[in-house]
Amino acid sequence: MPLDDFARYPLLFGPSPLHRLDRLTQHLGGAQIWAKREDCSSGLAYGGNKTRKLEYIVPDALASGADTLVSIGGYQSNHTRQVAAVAAKLGLKAVLVQEKWVDWPDAVNDKVGNILLSRIMGAEVRLDPAGFDIGIRDSWQQAMDDVRAGGGTPYGIPAGASEHHLGGLGFANWAREVQAQEAELGVFFDTIVVCTVTGSTHAGMIAGFAGQDRPRRVIGIDASATLDKTRAQVARIARHTAELIGLGRDLRDDEITVLAGWAGDRYGIPVQSTIDAIRLSGRLEGMIIDPVYEGKSMAGLVDLVGNGEIPGDSTVLYAHLGGQPALNAYSGIF
């Protein structure tokens, strides 16, 4: 099916804005750097990349007759916060399983930031001590069983919406949106830099750009610290999404790039390069990024430009996926 044939429920203001990062570009002394701002794309609880994915999932949820969206993430999950916002917008209930994916010593980690916003929006928040994994979780399945046992009709949305069969469509459309903005601005982004963990944001981009005429690199910066698992999941979701939208060919292995080096040893724990990248982005551009995702992808971008892996004549689009509310749980690092 062509992308336009999939039902889509509008949750965004419109195309997310592009802007030049001129002072960062000057500081790095190499490639021209722009940002595309998913954190400014919606009025629903500060938006973020998952809201774009949910545009394609909501019609399926409504068609199912569900009265409760059930999802899962860590204590500071951006995804569950966006699910809570969409549920509120639709007049549905939300049950959110919040596992202890990050062993972070902040005493209010389960009370501020994303999880605070989810509670404000009326979601039922279930804290669970289980650790990080990008796969399907028993606690999520149990939450859906509990909704059924209580007479409700659940609609399950897995972590990051990534394992959902429609999870890659939002960022396949993002790729098309980029192409239209390029034509309007008279620019071409030969390199895309994006953070990748559960994989469908990166995978959707790969599938969407693969159908365009001009080649470009889509570089995923791993923030999962489970590199092989993440790379395999990105490849699988990208190929599934490409088939869904009728690409008409298999994706090549060289179209799927996930780079290690900036995640640290564990998901969700900022390392020095993360903190440096957050400070750099804030000090030079007034652009706030987070310590779990964007701080790591920005650290990757900085190093890749600095070491010439991204050549000086490149024009780079940095995908800002949101996530700033999580900073409230990491205030001690600053």
mmCIF file of C-alpha atoms in Angstrom:
data_model
loop_
_atom_site.group_PDB
_atom_site.id
_atom_site.type_symbol
_atom_site.label_atom_id
_atom_site.label_comp_id
_atom_site.label_asym_id
_atom_site.label_seq_id
_atom_site.Cartn_x
_atom_site.Cartn_y
_atom_site.Cartn_z
ATOM 1 C CA MET A 1 0.000 0.000 0.000
ATOM 2 C CA PRO A 2 1.224 3.529 -0.674
ATOM 3 C CA LEU A 3 1.731 5.539 2.492
ATOM 4 C CA ASP A 4 -1.252 7.764 1.686
ATOM 5 C CA ASP A 5 -3.578 4.753 1.812
ATOM 6 C CA PHE A 6 -2.964 4.183 5.544
ATOM 7 C CA ALA A 7 -5.406 5.848 7.908
ATOM 8 C CA ARG A 8 -3.850 8.676 9.898
ATOM 9 C CA TYR A 9 -5.273 10.583 12.865
ATOM 10 C CA PRO A 10 -3.809 14.123 13.020
ATOM 11 C CA LEU A 11 -1.966 14.792 16.273
ATOM 12 C CA LEU A 12 0.698 17.230 15.034
ATOM 13 C CA PHE A 13 0.577 20.941 14.268
ATOM 14 C CA GLY A 14 1.846 20.077 10.794
ATOM 15 C CA PRO A 15 5.344 19.357 9.485
ATOM 16 C CA SER A 16 7.846 19.632 12.326
ATOM 17 C CA PRO A 17 10.023 22.716 11.888
ATOM 18 C CA LEU A 18 13.531 22.789 10.449
ATOM 19 C CA HIS A 19 16.134 25.264 11.570
ATOM 20 C CA ARG A 20 19.805 25.897 11.005
ATOM 21 C CA LEU A 21 22.228 25.375 13.869
ATOM 22 C CA ASP A 22 24.653 28.055 12.730
ATOM 23 C CA ARG A 23 26.626 28.492 15.949
ATOM 24 C CA LEU A 24 27.053 24.739 16.355
ATOM 25 C CA THR A 25 28.139 24.522 12.720
ATOM 26 C CA GLN A 26 30.711 27.264 13.270
ATOM 27 C CA HIS A 27 31.942 25.646 16.494
ATOM 28 C CA LEU A 28 32.480 22.256 14.835
ATOM 29 C CA GLY A 29 34.130 23.834 11.795
ATOM 30 C CA GLY A 30 32.824 21.255 9.346
ATOM 31 C CA ALA A 31 29.484 20.172 7.964
ATOM 32 C CA GLN A 32 26.415 22.407 7.912
ATOM 33 C CA ILE A 33 24.093 21.276 10.742
ATOM 34 C CA TRP A 34 20.320 21.661 10.801
ATOM 35 C CA ALA A 35 17.735 20.243 13.220
ATOM 36 C CA LYS A 36 14.233 18.914 12.664
ATOM 37 C CA ARG A 37 12.259 19.440 15.841
ATOM 38 C CA GLU A 38 9.878 16.689 16.887
ATOM 39 C CA ASP A 39 9.845 18.328 20.327
ATOM 40 C CA CYS A 40 7.994 21.295 18.789
ATOM 41 C CA SER A 41 5.623 19.296 16.605
ATOM 42 C CA SER A 42 2.506 18.893 18.756
ATOM 43 C CA GLY A 43 0.477 20.518 21.483
ATOM 44 C CA LEU A 44 0.047 17.196 23.304
ATOM 45 C CA ALA A 45 2.183 17.161 26.467
ATOM 46 C CA TYR A 46 5.325 18.591 24.780
ATOM 47 C CA GLY A 47 5.132 16.194 21.818
ATOM 48 C CA GLY A 48 8.033 14.065 20.683
ATOM 49 C CA ASN A 49 8.754 11.388 18.122
ATOM 50 C CA LYS A 50 6.212 8.874 19.448
ATOM 51 C CA THR A 51 3.310 11.260 18.766
ATOM 52 C CA ARG A 52 4.118 11.015 15.057
ATOM 53 C CA LYS A 53 4.029 7.207 15.260
ATOM 54 C CA LEU A 54 0.739 7.277 17.146
ATOM 55 C CA GLU A 55 -0.941 9.149 14.275
ATOM 56 C CA TYR A 56 -0.939 5.858 12.352
ATOM 57 C CA ILE A 57 -1.784 3.659 15.347
ATOM 58 C CA VAL A 58 -4.784 5.614 16.667
ATOM 59 C CA PRO A 59 -7.131 4.702 13.764
ATOM 60 C CA ASP A 60 -6.448 1.010 14.408
ATOM 61 C CA ALA A 61 -7.056 1.489 18.137
ATOM 62 C CA LEU A 62 -10.370 3.274 17.536
ATOM 63 C CA ALA A 63 -11.483 0.675 14.993
ATOM 64 C CA SER A 64 -10.832 -2.067 17.558
ATOM 65 C CA GLY A 65 -13.375 -0.603 19.959
ATOM 66 C CA ALA A 66 -10.774 -0.241 22.709
ATOM 67 C CA ASP A 67 -11.470 1.935 25.729
ATOM 68 C CA THR A 68 -7.963 1.714 27.239
ATOM 69 C CA LEU A 69 -4.518 2.233 25.742
ATOM 70 C CA VAL A 70 -1.953 0.000 27.479
ATOM 71 C CA SER A 71 1.727 0.712 27.036
ATOM 72 C CA ILE A 72 5.108 0.313 28.694
ATOM 73 C CA GLY A 73 8.424 2.056 29.213
ATOM 74 C CA GLY A 74 10.875 3.087 31.889
ATOM 75 C CA TYR A 75 10.064 5.408 34.788
ATOM 76 C CA GLN A 76 11.027 8.371 32.601
ATOM 77 C CA SER A 77 9.577 7.050 29.345
ATOM 78 C CA ASN A 78 8.813 9.731 26.758
ATOM 79 C CA HIS A 79 6.674 7.197 24.943
ATOM 80 C CA THR A 80 4.299 6.440 27.805
ATOM 81 C CA ARG A 81 3.862 10.178 28.438
ATOM 82 C CA GLN A 82 2.816 10.614 24.802
ATOM 83 C CA VAL A 83 0.459 7.618 25.005
ATOM 84 C CA ALA A 84 -1.154 9.216 28.077
ATOM 85 C CA ALA A 85 -1.573 12.485 26.162
ATOM 86 C CA VAL A 86 -3.154 10.781 23.162
ATOM 87 C CA ALA A 87 -5.507 8.805 25.419
ATOM 88 C CA ALA A 88 -6.594 12.059 27.056
ATOM 89 C CA LYS A 89 -7.125 13.658 23.648
ATOM 90 C CA LEU A 90 -9.292 10.735 22.520
ATOM 91 C CA GLY A 91 -11.238 10.368 25.762
ATOM 92 C CA LEU A 92 -9.765 6.931 26.469
ATOM 93 C CA LYS A 93 -8.184 5.489 29.594
ATOM 94 C CA ALA A 94 -4.458 4.768 29.762
ATOM 95 C CA VAL A 95 -2.645 2.094 31.751
ATOM 96 C CA LEU A 96 1.128 2.561 31.755
ATOM 97 C CA VAL A 97 3.607 -0.010 33.002
ATOM 98 C CA GLN A 98 6.724 1.876 34.119
ATOM 99 C CA GLU A 99 9.629 -0.492 34.681
ATOM 100 C CA LYS A 100 12.908 0.406 36.356
ATOM 101 C CA TRP A 101 14.893 0.439 33.136
ATOM 102 C CA VAL A 102 17.468 2.889 34.474
ATOM 103 C CA ASP A 103 19.409 2.360 37.673
ATOM 104 C CA TRP A 104 19.673 6.058 38.415
ATOM 105 C CA PRO A 105 20.065 7.289 42.027
ATOM 106 C CA ASP A 106 17.842 10.382 41.822
ATOM 107 C CA ALA A 107 15.359 10.134 44.727
ATOM 108 C CA VAL A 108 12.501 11.614 42.671
ATOM 109 C CA ASN A 109 13.119 9.611 39.489
ATOM 110 C CA ASP A 110 9.635 8.067 39.709
ATOM 111 C CA LYS A 111 7.881 11.338 40.619
ATOM 112 C CA VAL A 112 9.030 14.108 38.247
ATOM 113 C CA GLY A 113 9.370 14.711 34.526
ATOM 114 C CA ASN A 114 7.568 12.369 32.146
ATOM 115 C CA ILE A 115 5.913 10.239 34.823
ATOM 116 C CA LEU A 116 4.559 13.342 36.580
ATOM 117 C CA LEU A 117 2.951 14.491 33.325
ATOM 118 C CA SER A 118 1.370 11.071 32.754
ATOM 119 C CA ARG A 119 -0.194 11.184 36.214
ATOM 120 C CA ILE A 120 -1.481 14.726 35.639
ATOM 121 C CA MET A 121 -3.186 13.498 32.445
ATOM 122 C CA GLY A 122 -5.052 10.823 34.373
ATOM 123 C CA ALA A 123 -3.147 7.703 33.370
ATOM 124 C CA GLU A 124 -2.957 4.723 35.690
ATOM 125 C CA VAL A 125 0.768 4.351 36.357
ATOM 126 C CA ARG A 126 2.096 0.963 37.490
ATOM 127 C CA LEU A 127 5.647 0.928 38.807
ATOM 128 C CA ASP A 128 7.513 -2.334 38.176
ATOM 129 C CA PRO A 129 11.052 -3.220 39.342
ATOM 130 C CA ALA A 130 12.005 -5.059 36.109
ATOM 131 C CA GLY A 131 15.128 -3.882 34.283
ATOM 132 C CA PHE A 132 15.698 -2.731 30.701
ATOM 133 C CA ASP A 133 14.934 -4.800 27.620
ATOM 134 C CA ILE A 134 13.736 -3.729 24.161
ATOM 135 C CA GLY A 135 11.617 -6.871 23.690
ATOM 136 C CA ILE A 136 7.990 -7.688 24.564
ATOM 137 C CA ARG A 137 7.460 -7.701 28.325
ATOM 138 C CA ASP A 138 5.316 -9.975 30.522
ATOM 139 C CA SER A 139 4.272 -7.004 32.683
ATOM 140 C CA TRP A 140 2.696 -5.330 29.643
ATOM 141 C CA GLN A 141 0.799 -8.489 28.740
ATOM 142 C CA GLN A 142 -0.387 -8.758 32.363
ATOM 143 C CA ALA A 143 -1.658 -5.174 32.321
ATOM 144 C CA MET A 144 -3.800 -5.957 29.278
ATOM 145 C CA ASP A 145 -5.151 -9.080 30.978
ATOM 146 C CA ASP A 146 -6.053 -6.971 34.017
ATOM 147 C CA VAL A 147 -7.972 -4.479 31.880
ATOM 148 C CA ARG A 148 -9.947 -7.346 30.332
ATOM 149 C CA ALA A 149 -10.607 -8.856 33.754
ATOM 150 C CA GLY A 150 -12.044 -5.521 34.840
ATOM 151 C CA GLY A 151 -14.452 -5.455 31.906
ATOM 152 C CA GLY A 152 -12.425 -3.099 29.724
ATOM 153 C CA THR A 153 -11.154 -3.436 26.178
ATOM 154 C CA PRO A 154 -7.387 -2.849 25.991
ATOM 155 C CA TYR A 155 -5.341 -1.806 23.000
ATOM 156 C CA GLY A 156 -1.692 -2.693 23.438
ATOM 157 C CA ILE A 157 1.074 -0.368 22.275
ATOM 158 C CA PRO A 158 4.534 -1.872 22.873
ATOM 159 C CA ALA A 159 7.557 0.090 24.081
ATOM 160 C CA GLY A 160 8.291 2.997 21.761
ATOM 161 C CA ALA A 161 5.455 1.730 19.520
ATOM 162 C CA SER A 162 8.289 -0.105 17.787
ATOM 163 C CA GLU A 163 7.010 -3.672 17.755
ATOM 164 C CA HIS A 164 3.583 -2.483 16.579
ATOM 165 C CA HIS A 165 3.007 -3.539 12.962
ATOM 166 C CA LEU A 166 2.334 0.119 12.026
ATOM 167 C CA GLY A 167 5.134 1.525 14.189
ATOM 168 C CA GLY A 168 7.443 2.495 11.320
ATOM 169 C CA LEU A 169 4.902 4.451 9.262
ATOM 170 C CA GLY A 170 5.193 7.735 11.148
ATOM 171 C CA PHE A 171 8.846 8.153 10.263
ATOM 172 C CA ALA A 172 8.436 6.840 6.749
ATOM 173 C CA ASN A 173 6.153 9.856 6.419
ATOM 174 C CA TRP A 174 8.815 11.988 8.159
ATOM 175 C CA ALA A 175 11.186 11.108 5.321
ATOM 176 C CA ARG A 176 8.638 12.313 2.799
ATOM 177 C CA GLU A 177 8.111 15.458 4.862
ATOM 178 C CA VAL A 178 11.859 16.147 4.785
ATOM 179 C CA GLN A 179 11.888 15.825 0.990
ATOM 180 C CA ALA A 180 9.086 18.399 0.669
ATOM 181 C CA GLN A 181 10.846 20.808 3.050
ATOM 182 C CA GLU A 182 14.094 20.416 1.103
ATOM 183 C CA ALA A 183 12.320 21.402 -2.100
ATOM 184 C CA GLU A 184 10.822 24.444 -0.379
ATOM 185 C CA LEU A 185 14.133 25.565 1.139
ATOM 186 C CA GLY A 186 16.451 24.614 -1.729
ATOM 187 C CA VAL A 187 18.625 22.355 0.446
ATOM 188 C CA PHE A 188 19.521 18.649 0.426
ATOM 189 C CA PHE A 189 20.437 16.713 3.564
ATOM 190 C CA ASP A 190 22.928 14.056 2.535
ATOM 191 C CA THR A 191 23.242 12.801 6.135
ATOM 192 C CA ILE A 192 20.583 12.190 8.783
ATOM 193 C CA VAL A 193 21.628 11.597 12.419
ATOM 194 C CA VAL A 194 19.094 10.000 14.749
ATOM 195 C CA CYS A 195 19.132 8.243 18.120
ATOM 196 C CA THR A 196 17.998 4.614 18.080
ATOM 197 C CA VAL A 197 16.881 2.308 20.910
ATOM 198 C CA THR A 198 13.660 0.361 20.247
ATOM 199 C CA GLY A 199 14.200 1.103 16.588
ATOM 200 C CA SER A 200 11.057 2.156 14.724
ATOM 201 C CA THR A 201 11.948 5.860 14.417
ATOM 202 C CA HIS A 202 15.225 5.020 12.697
ATOM 203 C CA ALA A 203 13.681 2.103 10.781
ATOM 204 C CA GLY A 204 10.815 4.211 9.436
ATOM 205 C CA MET A 205 13.298 6.801 8.166
ATOM 206 C CA ILE A 206 15.315 4.121 6.382
ATOM 207 C CA ALA A 207 12.235 2.720 4.661
ATOM 208 C CA GLY A 208 10.921 6.163 3.731
ATOM 209 C CA PHE A 209 14.171 7.499 2.315
ATOM 210 C CA ALA A 210 14.816 4.262 0.394
ATOM 211 C CA GLY A 211 12.008 5.151 -2.000
ATOM 212 C CA GLN A 212 13.504 8.536 -2.897
ATOM 213 C CA ASP A 213 15.754 9.260 -5.856
ATOM 214 C CA ARG A 214 18.776 10.857 -4.169
ATOM 215 C CA PRO A 215 20.928 8.680 -1.896
ATOM 216 C CA ARG A 216 21.678 9.782 1.637
ATOM 217 C CA ARG A 217 23.078 8.241 4.811
ATOM 218 C CA VAL A 218 20.763 7.648 7.734
ATOM 219 C CA ILE A 219 23.059 7.199 10.739
ATOM 220 C CA GLY A 220 21.528 5.694 13.856
ATOM 221 C CA ILE A 221 23.400 6.428 17.078
ATOM 222 C CA ASP A 222 22.818 3.569 19.507
ATOM 223 C CA ALA A 223 21.666 4.587 22.992
ATOM 224 C CA SER A 224 20.485 1.143 24.087
ATOM 225 C CA ALA A 225 23.877 -0.356 25.015
ATOM 226 C CA THR A 226 22.446 -3.585 23.525
ATOM 227 C CA LEU A 227 23.878 -2.942 20.077
ATOM 228 C CA ASP A 228 23.337 -6.286 18.331
ATOM 229 C CA LYS A 229 19.740 -6.530 19.522
ATOM 230 C CA THR A 230 18.981 -2.977 18.460
ATOM 231 C CA ARG A 231 20.627 -3.334 15.061
ATOM 232 C CA ALA A 232 18.643 -6.513 14.366
ATOM 233 C CA GLN A 233 15.394 -4.849 15.450
ATOM 234 C CA VAL A 234 16.016 -1.763 13.298
ATOM 235 C CA ALA A 235 16.704 -3.979 10.275
ATOM 236 C CA ARG A 236 13.595 -6.081 10.845
ATOM 237 C CA ILE A 237 11.254 -3.112 11.351
ATOM 238 C CA ALA A 238 12.767 -1.227 8.397
ATOM 239 C CA ARG A 239 12.235 -4.190 6.074
ATOM 240 C CA HIS A 240 8.693 -4.723 7.346
ATOM 241 C CA THR A 241 7.861 -1.024 6.887
ATOM 242 C CA ALA A 242 9.399 -0.962 3.406
ATOM 243 C CA GLU A 243 7.183 -3.894 2.451
ATOM 244 C CA LEU A 244 4.097 -2.233 3.980
ATOM 245 C CA ILE A 245 4.543 0.949 1.924
ATOM 246 C CA GLY A 246 5.305 -0.931 -1.285
ATOM 247 C CA LEU A 247 8.979 -0.087 -1.741
ATOM 248 C CA GLY A 248 9.226 -2.944 -4.231
ATOM 249 C CA ARG A 249 12.702 -4.119 -3.271
ATOM 250 C CA ASP A 250 14.560 -5.451 -0.265
ATOM 251 C CA LEU A 251 16.582 -3.001 1.739
ATOM 252 C CA ARG A 252 20.337 -3.383 1.400
ATOM 253 C CA ASP A 253 22.456 -3.970 4.483
ATOM 254 C CA ASP A 254 24.424 -0.789 3.751
ATOM 255 C CA GLU A 255 21.214 1.247 4.160
ATOM 256 C CA ILE A 256 20.991 0.163 7.808
ATOM 257 C CA THR A 257 23.646 1.871 9.950
ATOM 258 C CA VAL A 258 23.675 1.716 13.743
ATOM 259 C CA LEU A 259 26.831 3.062 15.352
ATOM 260 C CA ALA A 260 28.112 2.328 18.851
ATOM 261 C CA GLY A 261 30.381 4.466 20.981
ATOM 262 C CA TRP A 262 28.182 6.980 22.812
ATOM 263 C CA ALA A 263 25.670 4.868 24.782
ATOM 264 C CA GLY A 264 27.949 4.069 27.699
ATOM 265 C CA ASP A 265 27.595 0.728 29.439
ATOM 266 C CA ARG A 266 23.883 0.912 30.280
ATOM 267 C CA TYR A 267 20.720 2.381 28.817
ATOM 268 C CA GLY A 268 19.643 5.684 30.329
ATOM 269 C CA ILE A 269 22.894 6.527 32.108
ATOM 270 C CA PRO A 270 24.522 9.719 30.806
ATOM 271 C CA VAL A 271 28.276 9.562 30.272
ATOM 272 C CA GLN A 272 30.608 12.538 30.039
ATOM 273 C CA SER A 273 30.125 12.932 26.275
ATOM 274 C CA THR A 274 26.338 13.049 26.866
ATOM 275 C CA ILE A 275 26.648 15.822 29.416
ATOM 276 C CA ASP A 276 29.097 17.744 27.222
ATOM 277 C CA ALA A 277 26.708 17.493 24.246
ATOM 278 C CA ILE A 278 23.746 18.743 26.309
ATOM 279 C CA ARG A 279 25.751 21.716 27.529
ATOM 280 C CA LEU A 280 27.081 22.449 24.018
ATOM 281 C CA SER A 281 23.634 22.396 22.432
ATOM 282 C CA GLY A 282 22.204 24.599 25.161
ATOM 283 C CA ARG A 283 25.079 27.068 25.267
ATOM 284 C CA LEU A 284 25.415 27.525 21.500
ATOM 285 C CA GLU A 285 21.845 27.186 20.267
ATOM 286 C CA GLY A 286 19.468 27.428 23.238
ATOM 287 C CA MET A 287 18.321 23.976 22.135
ATOM 288 C CA ILE A 288 17.600 21.703 25.085
ATOM 289 C CA ILE A 289 18.276 17.986 24.657
ATOM 290 C CA ASP A 290 17.924 15.098 27.083
ATOM 291 C CA PRO A 291 20.376 12.720 28.815
ATOM 292 C CA VAL A 292 18.872 9.423 27.591
ATOM 293 C CA TYR A 293 18.505 9.895 23.820
ATOM 294 C CA GLU A 294 19.369 13.236 22.277
ATOM 295 C CA GLY A 295 22.442 13.859 24.393
ATOM 296 C CA LYS A 296 23.891 10.641 23.025
ATOM 297 C CA SER A 297 22.974 11.229 19.388
ATOM 298 C CA MET A 298 24.335 14.777 19.585
ATOM 299 C CA ALA A 299 27.573 13.456 21.103
ATOM 300 C CA GLY A 300 27.789 11.086 18.137
ATOM 301 C CA LEU A 301 27.184 13.887 15.651
ATOM 302 C CA VAL A 302 29.857 16.077 17.260
ATOM 303 C CA ASP A 303 32.479 13.316 17.074
ATOM 304 C CA LEU A 304 31.551 12.186 13.557
ATOM 305 C CA VAL A 305 31.925 15.736 12.248
ATOM 306 C CA GLY A 306 35.097 16.243 14.277
ATOM 307 C CA ASN A 307 36.837 13.112 12.992
ATOM 308 C CA GLY A 308 35.761 13.614 9.364
ATOM 309 C CA GLU A 309 33.464 10.579 9.209
ATOM 310 C CA ILE A 310 30.841 13.155 8.247
ATOM 311 C CA PRO A 311 32.758 15.202 5.646
ATOM 312 C CA GLY A 312 33.066 18.958 5.861
ATOM 313 C CA ASP A 313 31.013 19.481 2.697
ATOM 314 C CA SER A 314 28.011 17.573 4.087
ATOM 315 C CA THR A 315 24.666 19.045 5.023
ATOM 316 C CA VAL A 316 23.419 17.188 8.096
ATOM 317 C CA LEU A 317 19.919 16.932 9.532
ATOM 318 C CA TYR A 318 19.867 16.173 13.251
ATOM 319 C CA ALA A 319 16.592 14.545 14.310
ATOM 320 C CA HIS A 320 15.567 16.084 17.631
ATOM 321 C CA LEU A 321 13.117 13.507 19.003
ATOM 322 C CA GLY A 322 12.074 15.346 22.182
ATOM 323 C CA GLY A 323 12.493 13.952 25.669
ATOM 324 C CA GLN A 324 13.433 17.081 27.603
ATOM 325 C CA PRO A 325 10.973 16.425 30.487
ATOM 326 C CA ALA A 326 13.299 13.625 31.629
ATOM 327 C CA LEU A 327 15.916 16.244 32.545
ATOM 328 C CA ASN A 328 13.990 16.817 35.779
ATOM 329 C CA ALA A 329 15.117 13.394 36.988
ATOM 330 C CA TYR A 330 18.775 14.092 36.135
ATOM 331 C CA SER A 331 19.259 17.522 37.676
ATOM 332 C CA GLY A 332 22.159 16.325 39.805
ATOM 333 C CA ILE A 333 24.467 15.984 36.794
ATOM 334 C CA PHE A 334 24.296 19.731 36.271
#
